[in-house]
């Protein structure tokens, strides 16, 4: 087990390294000079070549690309993610403010999507062929196909503009105002949850149906066990492996989906910062965000892999 | 199942309503700020304003980006205030004189205090001007010296005089006064995020790219003002979200470019004030002898081929207007001329005259914002009708920035000159003046330079000379003016006084005069 974990950790480091390299190159392939982005049209009139050269030196953009990459990696390893070109402040400070918001939304969405999704999948499977199953399956199919940004706009139109039930936008910390925070989070969390919820429901339904055909489940029913006991003890644990795999992938969807959701609902999280950083070629900020996302995905995949052994003791790590 | 069907129907109807709403066209007339009915302002309330971008370093104008006055005006003030008719109104200076030695001497207002309780005086002004000079900002490259005469008099002597010297000290010049004590006590990083000025509101909370909150300045020097208790400016980047927020009543004011969406919002009960702030032009590489644009007949052919009237009507509901003159109708230098109006036959004749009877090909770069990108597609289609192939290149903001200071060949950039200042040479100076490093591939002819010098370097503004300069630009078809573009403030009907007066410059308002009639 320990050997497996060490090997996986080494793999994770290699993946992270490749991600940083890929992103570093991709950002530099985008056209345009990032320094000109910090000087808007009105200021362009005051721009001089000396000023441009001064800024280029200040941000280390006059160095060869290899040196820039090595500098960045070296600083990152020492906990310094650099200084944002557009904000002129440490990237660590920016992320410290934004990551909790993104994680707040992400964790809520993840929990809601998987608790409800798994429950819906179980009910659908157990009540297979009923009107309830048909209805839930149709909803799950809609959930998988619906575009997040469209859903967001429709929800804003219905619940904020027409019904005035919920605020259009914004984020408030639950520690500052729990009720306002909850009202502001309902729509974005719903939007972020829809796809993983629908996926979890469909996957759970199909896994549970498959397990229900197994002999040991038939034996459990024939022993006269109650439905709850059969489902919880004998079906669910065995049906969970593919669901957990899907949940691992859901982490990357939820983080990626936040880019759109934070934009539509004007939430000052990491997703909105990522859009801003990429659009403005703010290399240090964009690279740091990609690094955080890569870390989150890699760690969640590692946890998923490790959970297989707990769910199914027959699985051995070599 | 019935519930499911109902849900589907509700969603389809909702999406249909949104699409219908987007396609709605009206001919509602845009309101203009008025002072005709004297209403008694009411005190109290919180005003919420939405703007898509929040500038950086708002509290330290020496390093702040321009174009964010909407935020800064709430806390910071300049020495004077200028209106679009060119008149100046005292602000932190009560009087000023232009000397024969290329200097301006300001008499400063007494008894004014910064938000931190320290005095506003000539030393404070010098501190701020020195900070600007250290960063070569705010026209400081033209200053020879800044001298404190006494506590309330300061003299700026110019090495290179231009007749917008006093205007540099108005809102549009970005020369705001910040408390020297606040800077010295807290340092540069702190002051960048904290606006400590003499303005009508005091900053209480700031979250970068999210919001700034303000409380009324109880010690404001304009007695009885401001009328509001609190003010909040929210940064909302997504245009649909911003519109929905004001329509749902979550915000009171929205600043945006003047286009069809303003008309749509007016139709839904909101009010708006608009004004033309600049001209959207095609900048060409006329200095390159191999470029088709080196030949004036080709340039004129391009202008004759563009159906500006139809584009304006169809794409902006009339909020943009056709431009034939290199100054918008909101400035004194504007001239209503017949211009090179849409005439595709004339365009073909000119192309033949230039030796290009079948047209020519060039690369077309519009500035990457919808306000420009959509008309650019229409321009491309119009040009194709006369055989001119404009190869549309969609670019990023960074690429655009690179182009305006770089070199390009056989190409044209579709961008604006927008400053919304009455002295239009001041607006042109950054783009065409002798110190400008922008649009280098565009030829500045001797006639242009002579006319520019005559218009810019007189002691006082001379409208005839400015119009003569614009006439040279027109005669030479130096750039192709396409559309006059505007900015709009959309607001709830109960918002009053916020543009009374309406200072010159982009995104300007009068927060000290704003009040809520509810």
Short mmCIF file of C-alpha atoms in Angstrom, two decimals, chain B residues 213-488:
data_model
loop_
_atom_site.label_atom_id
_atom_site.label_comp_id
_atom_site.label_asym_id
_atom_site.label_seq_id
_atom_site.Cartn_x
_atom_site.Cartn_y
_atom_site.Cartn_z
CA UNK B 213 -18.27 51.10 -0.30
CA UNK B 214 -18.37 54.72 0.78
CA UNK B 215 -19.94 56.82 3.54
CA UNK B 216 -20.83 60.49 3.18
CA UNK B 217 -18.01 62.87 4.08
CA UNK B 218 -19.53 64.85 6.95
CA UNK B 219 -16.81 67.51 6.67
CA UNK B 220 -17.12 68.03 2.93
CA UNK B 221 -16.26 71.58 1.89
CA UNK B 222 -19.39 71.98 -0.27
CA UNK B 223 -21.89 72.82 2.43
CA UNK B 224 -24.98 70.61 2.59
CA UNK B 225 -23.47 67.97 0.31
CA UNK B 226 -23.43 65.10 -0.38
CA UNK B 227 -27.10 64.20 -0.15
CA UNK B 228 -26.64 60.44 0.07
CA UNK B 229 -25.68 58.61 3.25
CA UNK B 230 -23.84 55.82 1.51
CA UNK B 231 -22.67 54.85 -1.92
CA UNK B 232 -21.66 51.45 -3.28
CA UNK B 233 -19.97 50.78 -6.60
CA UNK B 234 -20.12 47.18 -7.78
CA UNK B 235 -17.85 45.69 -10.39
CA UNK B 236 -19.99 43.50 -12.66
CA UNK B 237 -18.18 42.34 -15.75
CA UNK B 238 -20.91 40.34 -17.45
CA UNK B 239 -23.14 42.69 -19.39
CA UNK B 240 -26.28 40.50 -19.15
CA UNK B 241 -25.86 40.15 -15.39
CA UNK B 242 -25.37 43.90 -15.04
CA UNK B 243 -28.51 44.66 -17.03
CA UNK B 244 -30.52 42.10 -15.07
CA UNK B 245 -29.28 43.55 -11.80
CA UNK B 246 -30.49 47.05 -12.61
CA UNK B 247 -33.76 45.78 -14.10
CA UNK B 248 -34.44 43.76 -10.96
CA UNK B 249 -33.78 46.81 -8.78
CA UNK B 250 -30.56 45.51 -7.23
CA UNK B 251 -28.70 48.53 -8.59
CA UNK B 252 -29.61 52.15 -9.20
CA UNK B 253 -27.14 53.21 -11.89
CA UNK B 254 -25.32 51.42 -14.70
CA UNK B 255 -22.61 52.97 -16.83
CA UNK B 256 -22.26 51.39 -20.26
CA UNK B 257 -21.58 52.16 -23.90
CA UNK B 258 -24.55 53.67 -25.73
CA UNK B 259 -26.07 50.98 -27.90
CA UNK B 260 -29.25 48.99 -28.45
CA UNK B 261 -29.30 47.61 -24.91
CA UNK B 262 -29.79 51.14 -23.56
CA UNK B 263 -32.92 51.49 -25.67
CA UNK B 264 -34.10 48.08 -24.45
CA UNK B 265 -33.63 49.09 -20.82
CA UNK B 266 -35.43 52.39 -21.37
CA UNK B 267 -38.36 50.47 -22.81
CA UNK B 268 -38.52 48.57 -19.52
CA UNK B 269 -38.92 51.70 -17.43
CA UNK B 270 -35.37 52.83 -16.74
CA UNK B 271 -34.04 56.25 -17.70
CA UNK B 272 -30.79 57.11 -19.45
CA UNK B 273 -28.52 60.02 -20.27
CA UNK B 274 -26.08 59.71 -23.13
CA UNK B 275 -23.44 61.77 -24.84
CA UNK B 276 -21.05 61.26 -27.70
CA UNK B 277 -17.55 60.66 -26.40
CA UNK B 278 -15.50 59.96 -29.48
CA UNK B 279 -15.16 58.82 -33.04
CA UNK B 280 -14.66 55.24 -34.18
CA UNK B 281 -12.12 55.39 -36.99
CA UNK B 282 -10.18 53.25 -39.40
CA UNK B 283 -6.45 53.87 -38.92
CA UNK B 284 -4.42 52.83 -41.98
CA UNK B 285 -0.73 52.23 -42.73
CA UNK B 286 -0.49 55.28 -44.97
CA UNK B 287 3.25 55.70 -44.32
CA UNK B 288 4.00 52.38 -46.02
CA UNK B 289 4.53 53.12 -49.77
CA UNK B 290 3.56 49.55 -50.70
CA UNK B 291 0.23 49.74 -48.93
CA UNK B 292 -2.95 50.36 -50.92
CA UNK B 293 -3.70 53.00 -48.29
CA UNK B 294 -0.71 55.05 -49.41
CA UNK B 295 -2.96 56.18 -52.28
CA UNK B 296 -5.58 58.68 -51.15
CA UNK B 297 -8.12 57.55 -53.76
CA UNK B 298 -8.12 54.08 -52.20
CA UNK B 299 -8.73 55.53 -48.76
CA UNK B 300 -11.58 57.65 -50.05
CA UNK B 301 -13.01 54.62 -51.86
CA UNK B 302 -13.16 52.79 -48.56
CA UNK B 303 -15.11 55.62 -46.95
CA UNK B 304 -17.55 55.95 -49.85
CA UNK B 305 -18.17 52.19 -49.74
CA UNK B 306 -19.33 52.15 -46.10
CA UNK B 307 -23.05 52.64 -45.53
CA UNK B 308 -22.64 54.31 -42.15
CA UNK B 309 -26.27 55.39 -41.75
CA UNK B 310 -27.63 51.86 -42.18
CA UNK B 311 -25.00 50.33 -39.92
CA UNK B 312 -25.73 52.82 -37.15
CA UNK B 313 -29.48 52.28 -37.39
CA UNK B 314 -29.32 48.51 -37.56
CA UNK B 315 -26.62 47.84 -35.01
CA UNK B 316 -27.19 50.50 -32.39
CA UNK B 317 -30.78 51.60 -32.86
CA UNK B 318 -29.41 55.04 -33.69
CA UNK B 319 -27.31 55.36 -30.53
CA UNK B 320 -24.20 55.58 -32.71
CA UNK B 321 -24.31 58.19 -35.44
CA UNK B 322 -22.47 58.33 -38.78
CA UNK B 323 -19.19 60.25 -38.57
CA UNK B 324 -17.69 62.20 -41.44
CA UNK B 325 -15.62 64.62 -39.35
CA UNK B 326 -12.84 63.67 -36.95
CA UNK B 327 -14.60 65.09 -33.88
CA UNK B 328 -17.87 64.05 -32.22
CA UNK B 329 -20.92 66.38 -32.11
CA UNK B 330 -20.42 66.91 -28.37
CA UNK B 331 -17.31 69.11 -28.81
CA UNK B 332 -16.99 72.68 -30.10
CA UNK B 333 -14.71 71.60 -32.97
CA UNK B 334 -17.47 69.51 -34.50
CA UNK B 335 -18.60 70.55 -37.97
CA UNK B 336 -21.65 69.26 -39.76
CA UNK B 337 -20.25 68.67 -43.25
CA UNK B 338 -21.71 66.81 -46.23
CA UNK B 339 -18.82 64.35 -45.96
CA UNK B 340 -18.06 61.31 -48.04
CA UNK B 341 -21.48 59.74 -47.80
CA UNK B 342 -22.27 56.22 -48.97
CA UNK B 343 -21.78 56.03 -52.72
CA UNK B 344 -20.56 52.64 -53.96
CA UNK B 345 -20.35 53.86 -57.57
CA UNK B 346 -18.06 56.69 -56.55
CA UNK B 347 -16.00 54.16 -54.56
CA UNK B 348 -15.57 52.02 -57.70
CA UNK B 349 -14.57 55.11 -59.73
CA UNK B 350 -11.95 56.00 -57.17
CA UNK B 351 -10.59 52.47 -57.12
CA UNK B 352 -10.25 52.57 -60.91
CA UNK B 353 -8.58 55.96 -60.68
CA UNK B 354 -6.10 54.52 -58.17
CA UNK B 355 -5.31 51.66 -60.52
CA UNK B 356 -7.29 49.07 -58.56
CA UNK B 357 -10.47 48.59 -60.62
CA UNK B 358 -10.98 45.16 -59.03
CA UNK B 359 -10.34 46.43 -55.53
CA UNK B 360 -7.58 45.38 -53.15
CA UNK B 361 -7.00 43.27 -50.07
CA UNK B 362 -5.95 44.36 -46.61
CA UNK B 363 -5.98 42.98 -43.06
CA UNK B 364 -8.65 44.49 -40.85
CA UNK B 365 -8.17 44.55 -37.07
CA UNK B 366 -11.10 45.79 -34.99
CA UNK B 367 -10.55 46.53 -31.30
CA UNK B 368 -11.86 43.40 -29.52
CA UNK B 369 -15.09 44.67 -28.00
CA UNK B 370 -18.59 43.98 -29.38
CA UNK B 371 -19.20 47.69 -29.92
CA UNK B 372 -16.52 47.56 -32.63
CA UNK B 373 -16.59 43.95 -33.75
CA UNK B 374 -20.19 43.95 -34.95
CA UNK B 375 -19.90 47.14 -37.07
CA UNK B 376 -16.56 45.82 -38.36
CA UNK B 377 -18.34 42.82 -39.87
CA UNK B 378 -20.84 45.18 -41.54
CA UNK B 379 -17.99 47.33 -42.87
CA UNK B 380 -16.31 44.22 -44.24
CA UNK B 381 -19.52 43.29 -46.07
CA UNK B 382 -19.92 46.80 -47.52
CA UNK B 383 -16.33 46.84 -48.74
CA UNK B 384 -16.75 43.44 -50.39
CA UNK B 385 -19.54 44.93 -52.52
CA UNK B 386 -17.03 47.21 -54.27
CA UNK B 387 -14.33 44.56 -54.50
CA UNK B 388 -12.29 45.53 -51.44
CA UNK B 389 -11.39 42.45 -49.45
CA UNK B 390 -11.02 43.32 -45.77
CA UNK B 391 -9.59 40.21 -44.13
CA UNK B 392 -11.17 40.44 -40.71
CA UNK B 393 -8.82 39.34 -37.93
CA UNK B 394 -10.34 38.73 -34.53
CA UNK B 395 -7.71 39.75 -32.00
CA UNK B 396 -7.28 39.75 -28.24
CA UNK B 397 -6.85 42.85 -26.13
CA UNK B 398 -3.18 42.13 -25.76
CA UNK B 399 -2.74 41.77 -29.51
CA UNK B 400 -4.57 45.05 -29.99
CA UNK B 401 -2.24 46.73 -27.52
CA UNK B 402 0.73 45.37 -29.43
CA UNK B 403 -0.64 46.63 -32.75
CA UNK B 404 -1.27 50.21 -31.64
CA UNK B 405 2.34 50.64 -30.59
CA UNK B 406 3.82 48.35 -33.21
CA UNK B 407 4.25 48.09 -36.96
CA UNK B 408 1.74 46.62 -39.38
CA UNK B 409 1.60 46.46 -43.15
CA UNK B 410 -1.27 46.44 -45.63
CA UNK B 411 -3.60 46.66 -42.70
CA UNK B 412 -6.06 48.90 -40.93
CA UNK B 413 -7.11 49.10 -37.30
CA UNK B 414 -10.69 49.93 -36.36
CA UNK B 415 -10.50 51.78 -33.06
CA UNK B 416 -11.63 54.99 -31.39
CA UNK B 417 -10.34 58.35 -30.37
CA UNK B 418 -12.53 58.93 -27.34
CA UNK B 419 -11.80 61.33 -24.55
CA UNK B 420 -14.90 63.45 -24.28
CA UNK B 421 -12.96 66.65 -23.68
CA UNK B 422 -13.97 69.97 -25.26
CA UNK B 423 -10.48 70.79 -26.53
CA UNK B 424 -10.34 68.14 -29.22
CA UNK B 425 -6.61 68.66 -29.87
CA UNK B 426 -6.07 67.41 -26.33
CA UNK B 427 -7.91 64.21 -27.33
CA UNK B 428 -5.95 63.91 -30.55
CA UNK B 429 -2.56 64.62 -28.96
CA UNK B 430 -2.03 61.14 -27.52
CA UNK B 431 -2.82 59.54 -30.87
CA UNK B 432 -1.37 61.95 -33.41
CA UNK B 433 0.81 64.45 -31.51
CA UNK B 434 4.59 64.73 -31.81
CA UNK B 435 5.20 62.74 -28.60
CA UNK B 436 2.81 59.92 -29.53
CA UNK B 437 4.18 56.44 -30.15
CA UNK B 438 0.80 55.12 -31.31
CA UNK B 439 -0.24 54.15 -34.82
CA UNK B 440 3.30 54.58 -36.13
CA UNK B 441 2.50 53.25 -39.64
CA UNK B 442 0.07 56.17 -40.13
CA UNK B 443 1.62 59.09 -42.03
CA UNK B 444 1.65 62.53 -40.38
CA UNK B 445 2.05 64.92 -43.30
CA UNK B 446 3.83 68.27 -43.08
CA UNK B 447 0.50 70.02 -43.53
CA UNK B 448 -0.93 68.05 -40.62
CA UNK B 449 2.03 68.79 -38.34
CA UNK B 450 1.83 72.48 -39.18
CA UNK B 451 -1.90 72.61 -38.51
CA UNK B 452 -1.47 70.57 -35.31
CA UNK B 453 1.19 72.94 -33.98
CA UNK B 454 -1.00 75.92 -34.82
CA UNK B 455 -3.99 74.42 -33.01
CA UNK B 456 -2.19 73.04 -29.96
CA UNK B 457 0.46 75.53 -28.98
CA UNK B 458 -1.46 78.81 -28.83
CA UNK B 459 -1.89 80.52 -25.47
CA UNK B 460 -5.62 79.80 -25.37
CA UNK B 461 -7.94 77.43 -27.18
CA UNK B 462 -8.80 78.60 -30.68
CA UNK B 463 -11.72 76.70 -32.21
CA UNK B 464 -11.02 77.93 -35.74
CA UNK B 465 -7.51 76.54 -35.65
CA UNK B 466 -8.73 73.21 -34.32
CA UNK B 467 -11.28 73.02 -37.10
CA UNK B 468 -8.54 73.89 -39.59
CA UNK B 469 -6.54 70.95 -38.25
CA UNK B 470 -9.54 68.65 -38.63
CA UNK B 471 -10.04 69.97 -42.14
CA UNK B 472 -6.49 68.87 -43.04
CA UNK B 473 -7.27 65.43 -41.64
CA UNK B 474 -10.45 65.34 -43.71
CA UNK B 475 -8.83 66.60 -46.91
CA UNK B 476 -6.00 64.09 -46.65
CA UNK B 477 -8.32 61.29 -45.52
CA UNK B 478 -5.72 60.72 -42.81
CA UNK B 479 -8.06 58.38 -40.96
CA UNK B 480 -11.56 57.28 -41.95
CA UNK B 481 -14.11 58.47 -39.40
CA UNK B 482 -16.93 55.93 -39.26
CA UNK B 483 -19.21 56.38 -36.27
CA UNK B 484 -19.68 58.76 -33.37
CA UNK B 485 -19.84 56.56 -30.30
CA UNK B 486 -21.36 57.43 -26.99
CA UNK B 487 -21.50 56.45 -23.37
CA UNK B 488 -24.69 56.01 -21.40
#
